Short mmCIF file of N, CA and C in Angstrom, two decimals:
data_model
loop_
_atom_site.label_atom_id
_atom_site.label_comp_id
_atom_site.label_asym_id
_atom_site.label_seq_id
_atom_site.Cartn_x
_atom_site.Cartn_y
_atom_site.Cartn_z
N MET A 136 89.04 125.17 107.22
CA MET A 136 90.05 125.76 108.05
C MET A 136 90.28 124.95 109.32
N ILE A 137 89.21 124.32 109.81
CA ILE A 137 89.36 123.50 111.02
C ILE A 137 90.24 122.30 110.73
N PHE A 138 90.08 121.70 109.56
CA PHE A 138 90.92 120.55 109.21
C PHE A 138 92.37 120.98 109.02
N LEU A 139 92.58 122.18 108.51
CA LEU A 139 93.93 122.66 108.24
C LEU A 139 94.65 123.08 109.51
N GLN A 140 93.97 123.85 110.38
CA GLN A 140 94.64 124.41 111.55
C GLN A 140 94.14 123.86 112.87
N GLY A 141 93.14 123.00 112.85
CA GLY A 141 92.64 122.41 114.09
C GLY A 141 91.63 123.32 114.77
N SER A 142 91.27 122.92 115.97
CA SER A 142 90.22 123.65 116.69
C SER A 142 90.67 125.05 117.11
N GLU A 143 91.95 125.30 117.09
CA GLU A 143 92.47 126.63 117.43
C GLU A 143 91.92 127.69 116.50
N VAL A 144 91.52 127.29 115.30
CA VAL A 144 91.02 128.24 114.31
C VAL A 144 89.72 128.89 114.79
N ILE A 145 88.93 128.20 115.58
CA ILE A 145 87.68 128.78 116.09
C ILE A 145 88.01 129.99 116.96
N PHE A 146 88.99 129.84 117.81
CA PHE A 146 89.42 130.94 118.67
C PHE A 146 89.97 132.09 117.82
N LYS A 147 90.74 131.76 116.78
CA LYS A 147 91.30 132.79 115.91
C LYS A 147 90.21 133.57 115.18
N VAL A 148 89.19 132.85 114.69
CA VAL A 148 88.09 133.52 113.99
C VAL A 148 87.36 134.46 114.95
N ALA A 149 87.11 133.97 116.17
CA ALA A 149 86.44 134.81 117.16
C ALA A 149 87.26 136.06 117.45
N LEU A 150 88.56 135.91 117.65
CA LEU A 150 89.42 137.07 117.91
C LEU A 150 89.42 138.05 116.73
N SER A 151 89.48 137.50 115.53
CA SER A 151 89.49 138.35 114.35
C SER A 151 88.19 139.13 114.22
N LEU A 152 87.06 138.46 114.40
CA LEU A 152 85.76 139.13 114.28
C LEU A 152 85.59 140.19 115.37
N LEU A 153 85.95 139.84 116.59
CA LEU A 153 85.82 140.81 117.68
C LEU A 153 86.76 141.99 117.47
N GLY A 154 87.97 141.71 116.99
CA GLY A 154 88.93 142.78 116.74
C GLY A 154 88.49 143.71 115.63
N SER A 155 87.94 143.16 114.56
CA SER A 155 87.54 144.01 113.44
C SER A 155 86.27 144.80 113.74
N HIS A 156 85.48 144.35 114.71
CA HIS A 156 84.25 145.06 115.09
C HIS A 156 84.38 145.74 116.45
N LYS A 157 85.59 145.87 116.94
CA LYS A 157 85.83 146.43 118.28
C LYS A 157 85.19 147.79 118.48
N PRO A 158 85.36 148.76 117.55
CA PRO A 158 84.74 150.07 117.77
C PRO A 158 83.22 149.99 117.92
N LEU A 159 82.59 149.14 117.10
CA LEU A 159 81.13 149.01 117.18
C LEU A 159 80.71 148.31 118.47
N ILE A 160 81.49 147.33 118.88
CA ILE A 160 81.16 146.59 120.11
C ILE A 160 81.30 147.51 121.32
N LEU A 161 82.33 148.35 121.34
CA LEU A 161 82.56 149.24 122.47
C LEU A 161 81.50 150.33 122.60
N GLN A 162 80.72 150.56 121.56
CA GLN A 162 79.65 151.55 121.62
C GLN A 162 78.47 151.06 122.46
N HIS A 163 78.37 149.76 122.64
CA HIS A 163 77.25 149.20 123.41
C HIS A 163 77.50 149.37 124.90
N GLU A 164 76.41 149.49 125.62
CA GLU A 164 76.51 149.81 127.05
C GLU A 164 76.59 148.60 127.95
N ASN A 165 76.03 147.46 127.52
CA ASN A 165 76.05 146.30 128.41
C ASN A 165 76.23 145.02 127.60
N LEU A 166 76.45 143.95 128.31
CA LEU A 166 76.73 142.67 127.67
C LEU A 166 75.56 142.19 126.81
N GLU A 167 74.36 142.46 127.26
CA GLU A 167 73.17 142.01 126.55
C GLU A 167 73.10 142.61 125.14
N THR A 168 73.37 143.90 125.02
CA THR A 168 73.32 144.54 123.70
C THR A 168 74.50 144.09 122.84
N ILE A 169 75.62 143.82 123.48
CA ILE A 169 76.78 143.30 122.73
C ILE A 169 76.44 141.93 122.14
N VAL A 170 75.83 141.08 122.95
CA VAL A 170 75.46 139.75 122.47
C VAL A 170 74.45 139.86 121.32
N ASP A 171 73.47 140.76 121.45
CA ASP A 171 72.51 140.97 120.35
C ASP A 171 73.22 141.45 119.09
N PHE A 172 74.16 142.36 119.26
CA PHE A 172 74.94 142.86 118.12
C PHE A 172 75.68 141.71 117.44
N ILE A 173 76.33 140.88 118.23
CA ILE A 173 77.10 139.76 117.67
C ILE A 173 76.17 138.77 116.97
N LYS A 174 75.03 138.49 117.58
CA LYS A 174 74.07 137.54 116.98
C LYS A 174 73.51 138.06 115.66
N ASN A 175 73.23 139.35 115.59
CA ASN A 175 72.54 139.90 114.42
C ASN A 175 73.48 140.41 113.34
N THR A 176 74.62 140.93 113.70
CA THR A 176 75.51 141.56 112.72
C THR A 176 76.50 140.59 112.10
N LEU A 177 77.16 139.81 112.93
CA LEU A 177 78.24 138.96 112.41
C LEU A 177 77.77 137.90 111.41
N PRO A 178 76.60 137.28 111.60
CA PRO A 178 76.19 136.30 110.58
C PRO A 178 75.90 136.92 109.22
N ASN A 179 75.69 138.23 109.14
CA ASN A 179 75.34 138.89 107.89
C ASN A 179 76.53 139.61 107.26
N LEU A 180 77.73 139.12 107.50
CA LEU A 180 78.92 139.75 106.92
C LEU A 180 78.92 139.59 105.41
N GLY A 181 79.47 140.58 104.74
CA GLY A 181 79.61 140.50 103.29
C GLY A 181 80.81 139.66 102.90
N LEU A 182 80.92 139.38 101.63
CA LEU A 182 82.01 138.54 101.11
C LEU A 182 83.38 139.16 101.38
N VAL A 183 83.48 140.47 101.23
CA VAL A 183 84.77 141.15 101.44
C VAL A 183 85.20 141.01 102.90
N GLN A 184 84.27 141.21 103.83
CA GLN A 184 84.60 141.10 105.25
C GLN A 184 84.96 139.65 105.60
N MET A 185 84.28 138.68 105.01
CA MET A 185 84.61 137.27 105.27
C MET A 185 86.02 136.94 104.78
N GLU A 186 86.37 137.41 103.58
CA GLU A 186 87.71 137.17 103.05
C GLU A 186 88.76 137.83 103.92
N LYS A 187 88.47 139.04 104.38
CA LYS A 187 89.40 139.76 105.26
C LYS A 187 89.61 138.97 106.55
N THR A 188 88.52 138.46 107.10
CA THR A 188 88.60 137.67 108.33
C THR A 188 89.42 136.41 108.12
N ILE A 189 89.18 135.72 107.01
CA ILE A 189 89.92 134.48 106.72
C ILE A 189 91.40 134.79 106.56
N ASN A 190 91.74 135.86 105.86
CA ASN A 190 93.15 136.24 105.69
C ASN A 190 93.80 136.56 107.04
N GLN A 191 93.06 137.26 107.90
CA GLN A 191 93.59 137.56 109.23
C GLN A 191 93.83 136.28 110.02
N VAL A 192 92.92 135.33 109.89
CA VAL A 192 93.05 134.07 110.63
C VAL A 192 94.30 133.32 110.18
N PHE A 193 94.56 133.29 108.87
CA PHE A 193 95.73 132.58 108.37
C PHE A 193 97.03 133.27 108.80
N GLU A 194 97.00 134.60 108.94
CA GLU A 194 98.19 135.33 109.33
C GLU A 194 98.41 135.35 110.83
N MET A 195 97.37 135.04 111.60
CA MET A 195 97.42 135.15 113.05
C MET A 195 98.22 134.00 113.66
N ASP A 196 99.14 134.35 114.55
CA ASP A 196 99.90 133.33 115.27
C ASP A 196 99.67 133.58 116.76
N ILE A 197 98.74 132.84 117.33
CA ILE A 197 98.40 133.06 118.74
C ILE A 197 99.03 132.01 119.64
N ALA A 198 99.74 131.08 119.05
CA ALA A 198 100.30 129.98 119.85
C ALA A 198 101.25 130.50 120.93
N LYS A 199 102.11 131.44 120.57
CA LYS A 199 103.08 131.95 121.56
C LYS A 199 102.36 132.69 122.68
N GLN A 200 101.37 133.51 122.31
CA GLN A 200 100.63 134.25 123.33
C GLN A 200 99.85 133.31 124.23
N LEU A 201 99.23 132.29 123.64
CA LEU A 201 98.50 131.32 124.46
C LEU A 201 99.44 130.57 125.39
N GLN A 202 100.61 130.25 124.89
CA GLN A 202 101.59 129.55 125.73
C GLN A 202 102.04 130.46 126.88
N ALA A 203 102.21 131.74 126.58
CA ALA A 203 102.58 132.69 127.65
C ALA A 203 101.47 132.77 128.70
N TYR A 204 100.22 132.81 128.24
CA TYR A 204 99.10 132.82 129.19
C TYR A 204 99.06 131.55 130.01
N GLU A 205 99.37 130.42 129.36
CA GLU A 205 99.36 129.15 130.07
C GLU A 205 100.43 129.12 131.16
N VAL A 206 101.62 129.62 130.83
CA VAL A 206 102.70 129.68 131.82
C VAL A 206 102.28 130.59 132.98
N GLU A 207 101.70 131.74 132.63
CA GLU A 207 101.25 132.66 133.66
C GLU A 207 100.19 132.00 134.54
N TYR A 208 99.29 131.25 133.92
CA TYR A 208 98.25 130.54 134.67
C TYR A 208 98.88 129.55 135.65
N HIS A 209 99.86 128.80 135.17
CA HIS A 209 100.51 127.82 136.05
C HIS A 209 101.25 128.50 137.20
N VAL A 210 101.88 129.64 136.92
CA VAL A 210 102.56 130.37 137.99
C VAL A 210 101.55 130.83 139.03
N LEU A 211 100.42 131.35 138.55
CA LEU A 211 99.38 131.78 139.49
C LEU A 211 98.83 130.60 140.29
N GLN A 212 98.69 129.46 139.63
CA GLN A 212 98.23 128.25 140.32
C GLN A 212 99.20 127.87 141.42
N GLU A 213 100.49 127.93 141.12
CA GLU A 213 101.50 127.58 142.12
C GLU A 213 101.46 128.55 143.29
N GLU A 214 101.26 129.84 142.98
CA GLU A 214 101.17 130.82 144.05
C GLU A 214 99.96 130.55 144.94
N LEU A 215 98.86 130.16 144.30
CA LEU A 215 97.66 129.84 145.08
C LEU A 215 97.89 128.61 145.94
N ILE A 216 98.58 127.63 145.38
CA ILE A 216 98.87 126.41 146.14
C ILE A 216 99.74 126.75 147.35
N ASP A 217 100.74 127.60 147.12
CA ASP A 217 101.64 127.94 148.22
C ASP A 217 100.94 128.77 149.29
N SER A 218 100.00 129.61 148.90
CA SER A 218 99.36 130.50 149.86
C SER A 218 98.15 129.86 150.55
N SER A 219 97.59 128.83 149.97
CA SER A 219 96.40 128.23 150.58
C SER A 219 96.80 127.18 151.61
N PRO A 220 96.03 127.10 152.67
CA PRO A 220 96.35 126.12 153.72
C PRO A 220 95.87 124.72 153.31
N LEU A 221 96.67 124.03 152.52
CA LEU A 221 96.33 122.68 152.10
C LEU A 221 97.16 121.69 152.90
N SER A 222 96.63 120.53 152.99
CA SER A 222 97.41 119.47 153.65
C SER A 222 98.51 119.03 152.70
N ASP A 223 99.48 118.35 153.24
CA ASP A 223 100.59 117.88 152.42
C ASP A 223 100.11 116.94 151.33
N ASN A 224 99.14 116.11 151.63
CA ASN A 224 98.61 115.18 150.63
C ASN A 224 97.93 115.93 149.49
N GLN A 225 97.15 116.95 149.84
CA GLN A 225 96.48 117.73 148.79
C GLN A 225 97.50 118.48 147.93
N ARG A 226 98.47 119.04 148.57
CA ARG A 226 99.52 119.75 147.85
C ARG A 226 100.28 118.78 146.94
N MET A 227 100.56 117.59 147.45
CA MET A 227 101.26 116.58 146.67
C MET A 227 100.43 116.16 145.46
N ASP A 228 99.13 115.97 145.65
CA ASP A 228 98.25 115.60 144.54
C ASP A 228 98.24 116.68 143.46
N LYS A 229 98.15 117.92 143.89
CA LYS A 229 98.13 119.02 142.91
C LYS A 229 99.46 119.10 142.17
N LEU A 230 100.55 118.93 142.89
CA LEU A 230 101.85 118.96 142.24
C LEU A 230 102.02 117.81 141.26
N GLU A 231 101.51 116.64 141.62
CA GLU A 231 101.58 115.48 140.71
C GLU A 231 100.74 115.73 139.46
N LYS A 232 99.56 116.33 139.63
CA LYS A 232 98.72 116.64 138.47
C LYS A 232 99.41 117.67 137.57
N THR A 233 99.99 118.67 138.20
CA THR A 233 100.71 119.69 137.44
C THR A 233 101.89 119.07 136.70
N ASN A 234 102.61 118.20 137.40
CA ASN A 234 103.76 117.52 136.79
C ASN A 234 103.30 116.66 135.61
N SER A 235 102.22 115.94 135.80
CA SER A 235 101.68 115.10 134.73
C SER A 235 101.27 115.96 133.53
N SER A 236 100.62 117.06 133.82
CA SER A 236 100.20 117.97 132.75
C SER A 236 101.41 118.52 132.00
N LEU A 237 102.44 118.91 132.74
CA LEU A 237 103.64 119.44 132.11
C LEU A 237 104.36 118.38 131.29
N ARG A 238 104.38 117.15 131.77
CA ARG A 238 105.00 116.06 130.98
C ARG A 238 104.24 115.84 129.68
N LYS A 239 102.91 115.87 129.78
CA LYS A 239 102.10 115.69 128.57
C LYS A 239 102.39 116.83 127.58
N GLN A 240 102.43 118.07 128.09
CA GLN A 240 102.75 119.20 127.23
C GLN A 240 104.14 119.04 126.62
N ASN A 241 105.07 118.58 127.41
CA ASN A 241 106.43 118.36 126.93
C ASN A 241 106.44 117.34 125.78
N LEU A 242 105.70 116.25 125.95
CA LEU A 242 105.63 115.23 124.89
C LEU A 242 104.96 115.79 123.64
N ASP A 243 103.88 116.57 123.84
CA ASP A 243 103.20 117.18 122.70
C ASP A 243 104.13 118.13 121.95
N LEU A 244 104.87 118.93 122.72
CA LEU A 244 105.81 119.86 122.09
C LEU A 244 106.94 119.12 121.38
N LEU A 245 107.39 118.03 121.97
CA LEU A 245 108.43 117.23 121.34
C LEU A 245 107.93 116.65 120.01
N GLU A 246 106.68 116.19 120.01
CA GLU A 246 106.09 115.65 118.78
C GLU A 246 105.97 116.76 117.74
N GLN A 247 105.51 117.93 118.16
CA GLN A 247 105.41 119.06 117.24
C GLN A 247 106.77 119.44 116.69
N LEU A 248 107.78 119.40 117.55
CA LEU A 248 109.14 119.71 117.13
C LEU A 248 109.64 118.71 116.09
N GLN A 249 109.36 117.43 116.31
CA GLN A 249 109.78 116.41 115.35
C GLN A 249 109.09 116.62 114.01
N VAL A 250 107.79 116.94 114.05
CA VAL A 250 107.06 117.20 112.81
C VAL A 250 107.66 118.43 112.11
N ALA A 251 107.93 119.47 112.88
CA ALA A 251 108.51 120.68 112.31
C ALA A 251 109.89 120.41 111.72
N ASN A 252 110.70 119.61 112.41
CA ASN A 252 112.03 119.26 111.87
C ASN A 252 111.90 118.47 110.58
N GLY A 253 110.94 117.56 110.53
CA GLY A 253 110.69 116.81 109.30
C GLY A 253 110.30 117.74 108.16
N ARG A 254 109.44 118.71 108.47
CA ARG A 254 109.03 119.69 107.47
C ARG A 254 110.22 120.50 106.99
N ILE A 255 111.04 120.91 107.95
CA ILE A 255 112.22 121.72 107.61
C ILE A 255 113.14 120.94 106.68
N GLN A 256 113.37 119.67 107.00
CA GLN A 256 114.24 118.85 106.15
C GLN A 256 113.65 118.70 104.76
N SER A 257 112.34 118.49 104.71
CA SER A 257 111.67 118.36 103.41
C SER A 257 111.79 119.66 102.61
N LEU A 258 111.56 120.78 103.29
CA LEU A 258 111.66 122.08 102.60
C LEU A 258 113.09 122.36 102.17
N GLU A 259 114.07 121.99 103.00
CA GLU A 259 115.47 122.20 102.62
C GLU A 259 115.82 121.37 101.39
N ALA A 260 115.32 120.13 101.34
CA ALA A 260 115.57 119.30 100.17
C ALA A 260 114.92 119.91 98.93
N THR A 261 113.71 120.43 99.09
CA THR A 261 113.02 121.07 97.97
C THR A 261 113.79 122.30 97.51
N VAL A 262 114.27 123.09 98.46
CA VAL A 262 115.04 124.28 98.10
C VAL A 262 116.31 123.89 97.36
N GLU A 263 116.97 122.84 97.84
CA GLU A 263 118.19 122.37 97.19
C GLU A 263 117.91 121.94 95.75
N LYS A 264 116.81 121.20 95.55
CA LYS A 264 116.44 120.78 94.20
C LYS A 264 116.14 121.99 93.32
N LEU A 265 115.41 122.95 93.89
CA LEU A 265 115.06 124.14 93.11
C LEU A 265 116.30 124.96 92.75
N LEU A 266 117.24 125.06 93.69
CA LEU A 266 118.48 125.78 93.39
C LEU A 266 119.28 125.08 92.31
N SER A 267 119.28 123.75 92.36
CA SER A 267 119.98 122.98 91.33
C SER A 267 119.31 123.20 89.97
N SER A 268 117.98 123.14 89.96
CA SER A 268 117.25 123.38 88.71
C SER A 268 117.50 124.78 88.20
N GLU A 269 117.51 125.75 89.12
CA GLU A 269 117.75 127.13 88.72
C GLU A 269 119.14 127.27 88.10
N SER A 270 120.13 126.62 88.70
CA SER A 270 121.49 126.69 88.17
C SER A 270 121.56 126.09 86.77
N LYS A 271 120.91 124.94 86.60
CA LYS A 271 120.90 124.29 85.28
C LYS A 271 120.20 125.17 84.25
N LEU A 272 119.07 125.78 84.67
CA LEU A 272 118.34 126.64 83.74
C LEU A 272 119.15 127.89 83.38
N LYS A 273 119.90 128.43 84.35
CA LYS A 273 120.74 129.58 84.06
C LYS A 273 121.83 129.21 83.06
N GLN A 274 122.42 128.01 83.23
CA GLN A 274 123.46 127.56 82.31
C GLN A 274 122.87 127.37 80.91
N ALA A 275 121.67 126.77 80.85
CA ALA A 275 121.03 126.56 79.55
C ALA A 275 120.69 127.90 78.91
N MET A 276 120.22 128.84 79.72
CA MET A 276 119.88 130.16 79.20
C MET A 276 121.13 130.87 78.67
N LEU A 277 122.23 130.77 79.40
CA LEU A 277 123.48 131.38 78.96
C LEU A 277 123.94 130.77 77.64
N ALA A 278 123.86 129.44 77.55
CA ALA A 278 124.25 128.76 76.31
C ALA A 278 123.36 129.21 75.15
N LEU A 279 122.06 129.32 75.40
CA LEU A 279 121.14 129.77 74.35
C LEU A 279 121.40 131.22 73.95
N GLU A 280 121.73 132.06 74.92
CA GLU A 280 122.06 133.45 74.60
C GLU A 280 123.33 133.54 73.77
N LEU A 281 124.34 132.72 74.11
CA LEU A 281 125.56 132.70 73.31
C LEU A 281 125.28 132.21 71.89
N GLU A 282 124.46 131.17 71.79
CA GLU A 282 124.11 130.63 70.47
C GLU A 282 123.34 131.67 69.67
N ARG A 283 122.42 132.36 70.30
CA ARG A 283 121.64 133.41 69.63
C ARG A 283 122.56 134.52 69.14
N SER A 284 123.49 134.93 70.01
CA SER A 284 124.43 135.98 69.64
C SER A 284 125.27 135.56 68.44
N ALA A 285 125.74 134.31 68.47
CA ALA A 285 126.55 133.81 67.35
C ALA A 285 125.73 133.76 66.07
N LEU A 286 124.49 133.34 66.18
CA LEU A 286 123.62 133.27 65.00
C LEU A 286 123.32 134.66 64.45
N LEU A 287 123.07 135.61 65.33
CA LEU A 287 122.83 136.99 64.88
C LEU A 287 124.07 137.56 64.19
N GLN A 288 125.23 137.25 64.73
CA GLN A 288 126.49 137.72 64.13
C GLN A 288 126.66 137.09 62.75
N MET A 289 126.32 135.80 62.64
CA MET A 289 126.45 135.12 61.35
C MET A 289 125.47 135.71 60.34
N VAL A 290 124.28 136.02 60.76
CA VAL A 290 123.30 136.63 59.86
C VAL A 290 123.79 137.98 59.37
N GLU A 291 124.38 138.77 60.27
CA GLU A 291 124.92 140.07 59.88
C GLU A 291 126.06 139.91 58.88
N GLU A 292 126.92 138.94 59.12
CA GLU A 292 128.04 138.71 58.19
C GLU A 292 127.52 138.27 56.83
N LEU A 293 126.50 137.43 56.82
CA LEU A 293 125.93 136.99 55.54
C LEU A 293 125.27 138.14 54.81
N ARG A 294 124.67 139.06 55.54
CA ARG A 294 124.03 140.20 54.89
C ARG A 294 125.08 141.16 54.30
N ARG A 295 126.21 141.26 54.95
CA ARG A 295 127.27 142.18 54.50
C ARG A 295 128.03 141.63 53.29
N GLN A 296 128.06 140.33 53.12
CA GLN A 296 128.83 139.74 52.02
C GLN A 296 128.20 140.15 50.69
N PRO A 297 129.06 140.63 49.76
CA PRO A 297 128.50 140.97 48.44
C PRO A 297 128.18 139.68 47.69
N ALA A 298 127.24 139.79 46.84
CA ALA A 298 126.85 138.61 46.06
C ALA A 298 128.01 138.25 45.14
N GLU A 299 128.27 136.95 44.96
CA GLU A 299 129.36 136.50 44.10
C GLU A 299 128.99 136.76 42.65
N PRO A 300 130.02 137.08 41.82
CA PRO A 300 129.71 137.31 40.41
C PRO A 300 129.12 136.05 39.79
N GLY A 301 128.16 136.24 38.93
CA GLY A 301 127.52 135.11 38.25
C GLY A 301 126.33 134.57 39.01
N THR A 302 126.20 134.95 40.20
CA THR A 302 125.01 134.53 40.95
C THR A 302 124.22 135.77 41.28
N ARG A 303 123.01 135.62 41.28
CA ARG A 303 122.21 136.76 41.65
C ARG A 303 121.33 136.37 42.82
N GLU A 304 120.96 137.39 43.53
CA GLU A 304 120.12 137.12 44.69
C GLU A 304 118.76 136.70 44.19
N PRO A 305 118.15 135.78 44.84
CA PRO A 305 116.83 135.33 44.39
C PRO A 305 115.83 136.47 44.46
N ASP A 306 115.02 136.56 43.43
CA ASP A 306 113.98 137.57 43.39
C ASP A 306 112.71 136.94 43.92
N CYS A 307 112.24 137.48 44.97
CA CYS A 307 111.08 136.88 45.64
C CYS A 307 109.79 137.22 44.92
N THR A 308 109.83 138.18 43.96
CA THR A 308 108.59 138.59 43.33
C THR A 308 108.24 137.74 42.13
N GLN A 309 109.27 137.16 41.47
CA GLN A 309 108.99 136.35 40.28
C GLN A 309 109.32 134.89 40.56
N PRO A 310 108.50 133.97 40.06
CA PRO A 310 108.81 132.55 40.26
C PRO A 310 110.02 132.16 39.41
N GLU A 311 110.79 131.22 39.90
CA GLU A 311 111.95 130.75 39.16
C GLU A 311 111.49 129.95 37.97
N PRO A 312 112.25 130.07 36.88
CA PRO A 312 111.83 129.30 35.66
C PRO A 312 111.99 127.81 35.89
N SER A 313 111.08 127.07 35.32
CA SER A 313 111.16 125.63 35.48
C SER A 313 111.95 125.03 34.34
N GLY A 314 112.45 123.87 34.51
CA GLY A 314 113.31 123.22 33.54
C GLY A 314 112.52 122.54 32.43
N ASP A 315 111.25 122.78 32.23
CA ASP A 315 110.46 122.11 31.19
C ASP A 315 110.76 122.61 29.85
#
């Protein structure tokens, strides 16, 4: 899962485990007993609970919430900078660091956007191919249904036709005489 989703998956697993054991964790009175509970109980999870946790992790999308927390953090940082008596140089340094961090985030998001756009284009091409295949298969199925209908109609007509005089229907119970 780490290779698939990156290090963010560790945070997701922790959130999932804490969330699924929340009632039991809240029964403890202090941090020490909570830590003991986590150390002793979570490593002994059954297969069903592990699968449930893994499914929750795959369904969990915490990126937006983390980004919201990050924005909130930066706003609080700016408020602290504005309210603290810093020199102009210190304020300038902090603003430059913040600016640098935001530029890096911007580049990372741009890269993620490009990857996502590439994925979208690939998926759209796949969908287009699948729709084309589906259309061809529907046409083939319709043609086969028409052919089947025509063949069934022909079989019915052949069954309704009376046998011609002088010919008899083959008797399946007796072998035909040989010309010897």
